[in-house]
Every structure is written in structure tokens, then in C-alpha cells.
mmCIF file of C-alpha atoms in Angstrom:
data_model
loop_
_atom_site.group_PDB
_atom_site.id
_atom_site.type_symbol
_atom_site.label_atom_id
_atom_site.label_comp_id
_atom_site.label_asym_id
_atom_site.label_seq_id
_atom_site.Cartn_x
_atom_site.Cartn_y
_atom_site.Cartn_z
ATOM 1 C CA UNK A 1 21.010 -22.601 2.774
ATOM 2 C CA UNK A 2 20.879 -20.918 -0.623
ATOM 3 C CA UNK A 3 19.012 -17.640 -0.879
ATOM 4 C CA UNK A 4 15.731 -17.914 -2.798
ATOM 5 C CA UNK A 5 15.036 -14.963 -5.076
ATOM 6 C CA UNK A 6 11.641 -13.287 -4.626
ATOM 7 C CA UNK A 7 9.190 -14.142 -7.400
ATOM 8 C CA UNK A 8 7.360 -11.387 -9.286
ATOM 9 C CA UNK A 9 4.657 -11.878 -11.906
ATOM 10 C CA UNK A 10 4.276 -9.105 -14.468
ATOM 11 C CA UNK A 11 0.784 -8.955 -15.998
ATOM 12 C CA UNK A 12 1.220 -6.578 -18.925
ATOM 13 C CA UNK A 13 0.165 -6.734 -22.587
ATOM 14 C CA UNK A 14 2.865 -4.372 -23.922
ATOM 15 C CA UNK A 15 5.893 -6.533 -24.965
ATOM 16 C CA UNK A 16 8.532 -3.762 -24.656
ATOM 17 C CA UNK A 17 7.426 -2.918 -21.114
ATOM 18 C CA UNK A 18 7.364 -6.605 -20.147
ATOM 19 C CA UNK A 19 10.849 -7.043 -21.590
ATOM 20 C CA UNK A 20 12.138 -3.961 -19.756
ATOM 21 C CA UNK A 21 10.663 -5.119 -16.437
ATOM 22 C CA UNK A 22 11.939 -8.676 -16.850
ATOM 23 C CA UNK A 23 15.477 -7.514 -17.614
ATOM 24 C CA UNK A 24 15.605 -4.772 -14.987
ATOM 25 C CA UNK A 25 14.047 -6.797 -12.171
ATOM 26 C CA UNK A 26 16.206 -9.841 -12.935
ATOM 27 C CA UNK A 27 19.354 -7.760 -12.439
ATOM 28 C CA UNK A 28 17.993 -6.810 -8.986
ATOM 29 C CA UNK A 29 17.687 -10.394 -7.824
ATOM 30 C CA UNK A 30 14.049 -11.133 -8.693
ATOM 31 C CA UNK A 31 12.706 -14.136 -10.571
ATOM 32 C CA UNK A 32 10.195 -12.818 -13.110
ATOM 33 C CA UNK A 33 7.303 -14.571 -14.834
ATOM 34 C CA UNK A 34 5.088 -12.867 -17.399
ATOM 35 C CA UNK A 35 1.478 -12.876 -18.607
ATOM 36 C CA UNK A 36 -0.018 -10.791 -21.389
ATOM 37 C CA UNK A 37 -3.685 -11.265 -20.435
ATOM 38 C CA UNK A 38 -5.665 -11.020 -17.225
ATOM 39 C CA UNK A 39 -6.772 -14.653 -17.302
ATOM 40 C CA UNK A 40 -3.232 -15.896 -17.845
ATOM 41 C CA UNK A 41 -2.019 -13.616 -15.061
ATOM 42 C CA UNK A 42 -4.520 -15.094 -12.614
ATOM 43 C CA UNK A 43 -3.380 -18.599 -13.567
ATOM 44 C CA UNK A 44 0.292 -17.648 -13.171
ATOM 45 C CA UNK A 45 -0.414 -16.103 -9.774
ATOM 46 C CA UNK A 46 -2.103 -19.290 -8.587
ATOM 47 C CA UNK A 47 0.585 -21.619 -9.955
ATOM 48 C CA UNK A 48 3.786 -19.694 -9.210
ATOM 49 C CA UNK A 49 2.816 -18.519 -5.707
ATOM 50 C CA UNK A 50 4.656 -15.213 -6.276
ATOM 51 C CA UNK A 51 5.834 -12.734 -3.675
ATOM 52 C CA UNK A 52 4.381 -9.811 -5.632
ATOM 53 C CA UNK A 53 2.359 -8.966 -8.755
ATOM 54 C CA UNK A 54 2.889 -5.989 -11.051
ATOM 55 C CA UNK A 55 -0.358 -5.373 -12.930
ATOM 56 C CA UNK A 56 -1.430 -3.220 -15.856
ATOM 57 C CA UNK A 57 -5.107 -2.209 -15.771
ATOM 58 C CA UNK A 58 -5.618 -1.977 -19.542
ATOM 59 C CA UNK A 59 -5.504 -5.641 -20.512
ATOM 60 C CA UNK A 60 -6.981 -7.047 -23.750
ATOM 61 C CA UNK A 61 -9.332 -9.608 -22.213
ATOM 62 C CA UNK A 62 -10.479 -8.120 -18.880
ATOM 63 C CA UNK A 63 -10.145 -5.050 -16.722
ATOM 64 C CA UNK A 64 -7.249 -5.035 -14.293
ATOM 65 C CA UNK A 65 -9.595 -4.258 -11.401
ATOM 66 C CA UNK A 66 -11.283 -7.611 -12.023
ATOM 67 C CA UNK A 67 -7.869 -9.288 -11.934
ATOM 68 C CA UNK A 68 -7.243 -7.699 -8.515
ATOM 69 C CA UNK A 69 -10.579 -8.967 -7.234
ATOM 70 C CA UNK A 70 -9.902 -12.469 -8.559
ATOM 71 C CA UNK A 71 -6.504 -12.647 -6.825
ATOM 72 C CA UNK A 72 -7.878 -11.132 -3.622
ATOM 73 C CA UNK A 73 -10.453 -13.929 -3.458
ATOM 74 C CA UNK A 74 -7.673 -16.257 -2.332
ATOM 75 C CA UNK A 75 -4.493 -14.288 -1.653
ATOM 76 C CA UNK A 76 -3.198 -11.175 0.144
ATOM 77 C CA UNK A 77 0.024 -11.036 -1.880
ATOM 78 C CA UNK A 78 1.159 -7.479 -2.722
ATOM 79 C CA UNK A 79 -0.194 -6.036 -5.988
ATOM 80 C CA UNK A 80 1.369 -2.936 -7.527
ATOM 81 C CA UNK A 81 -0.532 -1.258 -10.362
ATOM 82 C CA UNK A 82 1.521 0.044 -13.281
ATOM 83 C CA UNK A 83 -0.886 1.786 -15.619
ATOM 84 C CA UNK A 84 -1.339 4.659 -18.053
ATOM 85 C CA UNK A 85 -4.647 5.414 -16.323
ATOM 86 C CA UNK A 86 -3.920 8.464 -14.207
ATOM 87 C CA UNK A 87 -7.410 9.554 -13.123
ATOM 88 C CA UNK A 88 -7.997 9.800 -9.389
ATOM 89 C CA UNK A 89 -11.155 7.665 -9.509
ATOM 90 C CA UNK A 90 -9.334 4.964 -11.478
ATOM 91 C CA UNK A 91 -6.634 4.861 -8.804
ATOM 92 C CA UNK A 92 -9.245 4.751 -6.051
ATOM 93 C CA UNK A 93 -11.133 1.900 -7.775
ATOM 94 C CA UNK A 94 -7.947 -0.179 -8.048
ATOM 95 C CA UNK A 95 -6.844 0.495 -4.481
ATOM 96 C CA UNK A 96 -10.310 -0.182 -3.072
ATOM 97 C CA UNK A 97 -10.378 -3.463 -5.000
ATOM 98 C CA UNK A 98 -7.266 -4.535 -3.093
ATOM 99 C CA UNK A 99 -4.179 -3.148 -4.838
ATOM 100 C CA UNK A 100 -1.347 -2.117 -2.516
ATOM 101 C CA UNK A 101 0.175 0.658 -4.594
ATOM 102 C CA UNK A 102 -0.202 2.539 -7.881
ATOM 103 C CA UNK A 103 2.337 3.963 -10.328
ATOM 104 C CA UNK A 104 1.390 5.728 -13.554
ATOM 105 C CA UNK A 105 3.232 5.361 -16.846
ATOM 106 C CA UNK A 106 5.744 6.650 -17.755
ATOM 107 C CA UNK A 107 7.497 5.591 -14.569
ATOM 108 C CA UNK A 108 10.986 5.596 -13.101
ATOM 109 C CA UNK A 109 12.436 2.171 -12.406
ATOM 110 C CA UNK A 110 14.079 3.437 -9.203
ATOM 111 C CA UNK A 111 10.712 4.474 -7.804
ATOM 112 C CA UNK A 112 9.115 1.176 -8.818
ATOM 113 C CA UNK A 113 11.938 -0.729 -7.125
ATOM 114 C CA UNK A 114 11.506 1.290 -3.930
ATOM 115 C CA UNK A 115 7.791 0.577 -3.875
ATOM 116 C CA UNK A 116 8.424 -3.124 -4.470
ATOM 117 C CA UNK A 117 10.749 -3.212 -1.469
ATOM 118 C CA UNK A 118 8.185 -1.464 0.740
ATOM 119 C CA UNK A 119 5.426 -3.844 -0.378
ATOM 120 C CA UNK A 120 7.596 -6.890 0.303
ATOM 121 C CA UNK A 121 8.589 -5.604 3.753
ATOM 122 C CA UNK A 122 4.947 -5.046 4.597
ATOM 123 C CA UNK A 123 3.984 -8.513 3.359
ATOM 124 C CA UNK A 124 6.395 -10.361 5.629
ATOM 125 C CA UNK A 125 5.068 -8.749 8.792
ATOM 126 C CA UNK A 126 3.058 -11.220 10.883
ATOM 127 C CA UNK A 127 -0.694 -10.836 10.717
ATOM 128 C CA UNK A 128 -0.691 -10.529 14.499
ATOM 129 C CA UNK A 129 1.237 -7.245 14.274
ATOM 130 C CA UNK A 130 -1.558 -5.365 16.034
ATOM 131 C CA UNK A 131 -1.312 -7.557 19.131
ATOM 132 C CA UNK A 132 1.529 -6.843 21.489
ATOM 133 C CA UNK A 133 3.846 -5.362 18.898
ATOM 134 C CA UNK A 134 5.849 -2.178 19.152
ATOM 135 C CA UNK A 135 5.699 -0.318 15.859
ATOM 136 C CA UNK A 136 8.614 1.997 15.046
ATOM 137 C CA UNK A 137 9.217 4.284 12.075
ATOM 138 C CA UNK A 138 11.591 7.251 12.063
ATOM 139 C CA UNK A 139 11.307 8.809 15.549
ATOM 140 C CA UNK A 140 7.746 7.537 16.099
ATOM 141 C CA UNK A 141 7.157 4.600 18.460
ATOM 142 C CA UNK A 142 3.762 3.019 19.107
ATOM 143 C CA UNK A 143 3.315 0.346 21.769
ATOM 144 C CA UNK A 144 0.122 -1.247 20.455
ATOM 145 C CA UNK A 145 -0.302 -3.527 23.461
ATOM 146 C CA UNK A 146 -0.178 -0.730 26.027
ATOM 147 C CA UNK A 147 -1.602 1.953 23.703
ATOM 148 C CA UNK A 148 1.394 4.245 24.238
ATOM 149 C CA UNK A 149 2.612 6.667 21.580
ATOM 150 C CA UNK A 150 5.919 8.508 21.759
ATOM 151 C CA UNK A 151 8.041 10.768 19.562
ATOM 152 C CA UNK A 152 11.738 11.072 20.407
ATOM 153 C CA UNK A 153 10.983 9.103 23.594
ATOM 154 C CA UNK A 154 8.457 11.742 24.685
ATOM 155 C CA UNK A 155 4.971 10.358 25.325
ATOM 156 C CA UNK A 156 2.269 11.911 23.136
ATOM 157 C CA UNK A 157 -1.382 12.041 24.194
ATOM 158 C CA UNK A 158 -3.848 11.107 21.449
ATOM 159 C CA UNK A 159 -7.624 11.181 21.579
ATOM 160 C CA UNK A 160 -9.395 7.838 20.997
ATOM 161 C CA UNK A 161 -10.196 8.706 17.375
ATOM 162 C CA UNK A 162 -6.678 9.985 16.687
ATOM 163 C CA UNK A 163 -5.277 6.747 18.093
ATOM 164 C CA UNK A 164 -7.719 4.643 16.067
ATOM 165 C CA UNK A 165 -6.703 6.490 12.895
ATOM 166 C CA UNK A 166 -3.024 5.895 13.649
ATOM 167 C CA UNK A 167 -3.540 2.179 14.297
ATOM 168 C CA UNK A 168 -5.417 1.763 11.014
ATOM 169 C CA UNK A 169 -2.464 3.354 9.199
ATOM 170 C CA UNK A 170 -0.071 1.083 11.110
ATOM 171 C CA UNK A 171 -2.155 -1.986 10.265
ATOM 172 C CA UNK A 172 -1.663 -1.171 6.587
ATOM 173 C CA UNK A 173 1.792 0.414 6.895
ATOM 174 C CA UNK A 174 3.425 1.018 3.535
ATOM 175 C CA UNK A 175 0.155 0.706 1.615
ATOM 176 C CA UNK A 176 -1.807 3.489 -0.010
ATOM 177 C CA UNK A 177 -5.205 3.660 1.710
ATOM 178 C CA UNK A 178 -8.077 5.465 0.036
ATOM 179 C CA UNK A 179 -10.010 8.046 2.023
ATOM 180 C CA UNK A 180 -13.111 5.838 1.848
ATOM 181 C CA UNK A 181 -11.303 2.818 3.299
ATOM 182 C CA UNK A 182 -9.872 4.816 6.200
ATOM 183 C CA UNK A 183 -13.223 6.454 6.947
ATOM 184 C CA UNK A 184 -14.923 3.059 6.949
ATOM 185 C CA UNK A 185 -12.377 1.496 9.319
ATOM 186 C CA UNK A 186 -12.148 4.455 11.716
ATOM 187 C CA UNK A 187 -15.685 5.871 11.755
ATOM 188 C CA UNK A 188 -17.813 3.177 10.083
ATOM 189 C CA UNK A 189 -19.552 2.610 6.723
ATOM 190 C CA UNK A 190 -21.986 5.516 7.106
ATOM 191 C CA UNK A 191 -19.097 8.018 7.182
ATOM 192 C CA UNK A 192 -17.439 7.103 3.878
ATOM 193 C CA UNK A 193 -18.435 10.381 2.241
ATOM 194 C CA UNK A 194 -17.238 12.557 5.147
ATOM 195 C CA UNK A 195 -13.732 13.224 3.849
ATOM 196 C CA UNK A 196 -13.477 16.444 5.877
ATOM 197 C CA UNK A 197 -13.433 14.342 9.087
ATOM 198 C CA UNK A 198 -10.334 12.573 7.837
ATOM 199 C CA UNK A 199 -8.556 15.768 6.757
ATOM 200 C CA UNK A 200 -9.134 17.325 10.181
ATOM 201 C CA UNK A 201 -7.882 14.329 12.147
ATOM 202 C CA UNK A 202 -4.917 13.724 9.845
ATOM 203 C CA UNK A 203 -3.914 17.343 10.355
ATOM 204 C CA UNK A 204 -4.197 16.859 14.127
ATOM 205 C CA UNK A 205 -2.032 13.725 13.989
ATOM 206 C CA UNK A 206 0.638 15.537 12.004
ATOM 207 C CA UNK A 207 0.627 18.414 14.476
ATOM 208 C CA UNK A 208 1.312 15.950 17.294
ATOM 209 C CA UNK A 209 3.644 13.490 15.591
ATOM 210 C CA UNK A 210 5.549 15.214 12.787
ATOM 211 C CA UNK A 211 8.516 17.535 13.404
ATOM 212 C CA UNK A 212 7.207 19.781 10.615
ATOM 213 C CA UNK A 213 3.501 19.112 9.950
ATOM 214 C CA UNK A 214 3.705 21.017 6.645
ATOM 215 C CA UNK A 215 6.452 18.658 5.416
ATOM 216 C CA UNK A 216 5.439 15.265 6.858
ATOM 217 C CA UNK A 217 8.022 12.497 6.865
ATOM 218 C CA UNK A 218 5.810 9.458 7.494
ATOM 219 C CA UNK A 219 2.121 10.519 7.439
ATOM 220 C CA UNK A 220 2.054 11.025 3.690
ATOM 221 C CA UNK A 221 -0.719 12.269 1.403
ATOM 222 C CA UNK A 222 -1.384 10.479 -1.874
ATOM 223 C CA UNK A 223 -2.937 13.373 -3.758
ATOM 224 C CA UNK A 224 -6.621 12.910 -4.549
ATOM 225 C CA UNK A 225 -6.557 9.307 -3.352
ATOM 226 C CA UNK A 226 -5.769 8.962 0.335
ATOM 227 C CA UNK A 227 -2.855 8.458 2.701
ATOM 228 C CA UNK A 228 0.141 6.228 3.345
ATOM 229 C CA UNK A 229 2.148 5.558 6.506
ATOM 230 C CA UNK A 230 5.740 5.407 5.321
ATOM 231 C CA UNK A 231 7.868 2.599 6.730
#
């Protein structure tokens, strides 16, 4: 059976950037379709059934955050933001709306390609991954069915909240999660402004799971935005 190239839709109003992405991604084995407005991008996403969307936030007809919301109304396909907007709140707004990742312009194609691969790997995981699955990354192993956590085959004891925080990160492995989203899922909606809770428990997790907590390998900080579990 012939290999089917992954389909990417680029929603971007800058012709040179669209041309660069189309050419570069095509050489990496992707089929690329383009849209220069938000409305056209939404149509393309619904027609082409892509594997991933690359989205600029500064579109001529609508805000990119509204494009994310429109796509999220019917699809969980990975969305990577590629935007000149570099403010922390702008990143948080896009990620909270449902984007999977965020790169600011100017960007390196190698980094974009790496993030595309991570997003695609995450997307093909079964939705039942939290039931009976053993999650493994680097030297960390989490048996979600039996609630067992080990590092280098040595069992690690976690408190209930530490374990809940880890499972939320595993559930969204590879994605950037905002502090507010993590707080809501771990502690509940009334704790979304208590970022210090999250910093304390993330520090505790790193102390228990990372070889060098000051240089984490998989419990990564996305500065000013939130955290990502590297896969």
C-alpha cells in the first residue's frame, strides 16, 4: 500500500511566508494547501480533512483565535500558531482557545518541523490513552491503570495531587498547557488564579522525577505561559 503524505493547511496572509512553508514542507513529505484568510482557512480545514493546521493570528478578515474556536467546534486536529504576536497573554489566549503549540516569527524551520512531528505523534495516540496504558518518555514510566510511577525502574511515590498533575500532563503530552488550564483540570475552576500552587507542585514533581530538577528533560516550562510534557 502506498504511503499517504500527511496533509497540512497553512492559513497565512503573507505570500512569501506561505511560499516558503509550501516549498519547505513539501520537500519533507507533506502535502500542503493554503488559505490567505480565516474564513477560507476554515473552509479548507473542513474540506481537506488535514492532519495539521499552521495558523497566523493576524489575518485580514478575522482574528486567528476565532479561527481556532471555529475549528475546535468540530475537530481536535493539531493547530500550531505561527505569529508575530509575541506577548504572553496573546499566547495564552491562543492556547486556551485550543491551539496545540505556538511559534513566534521570525522562526527556524527546523524547530517548526520538530513541533509538527510532536503534534502529529500526539494526534495519533488513541483517545483511550488514559485507560490501561503505560506511558513512557525518557526514563520515566507511568502505569496509568495501576497508578504506578517509576524512574529507571525504581518506583516513585507521588501524592494524590502530584499524580493528578502528572496525569493531566500525560493526557496532553507534547502540547503546551497554560497555567490556567492545568489549574482548572487539577484543582478545579475556582483555583485558576492560584499559579503559586502549580509552581510548587511542578517543582515537587521535578524533584522526584527529573535527574537534574534545575535542568528538566521532560517537564518543561514554557516561559510566561505554562508547561509541556516532552515526548
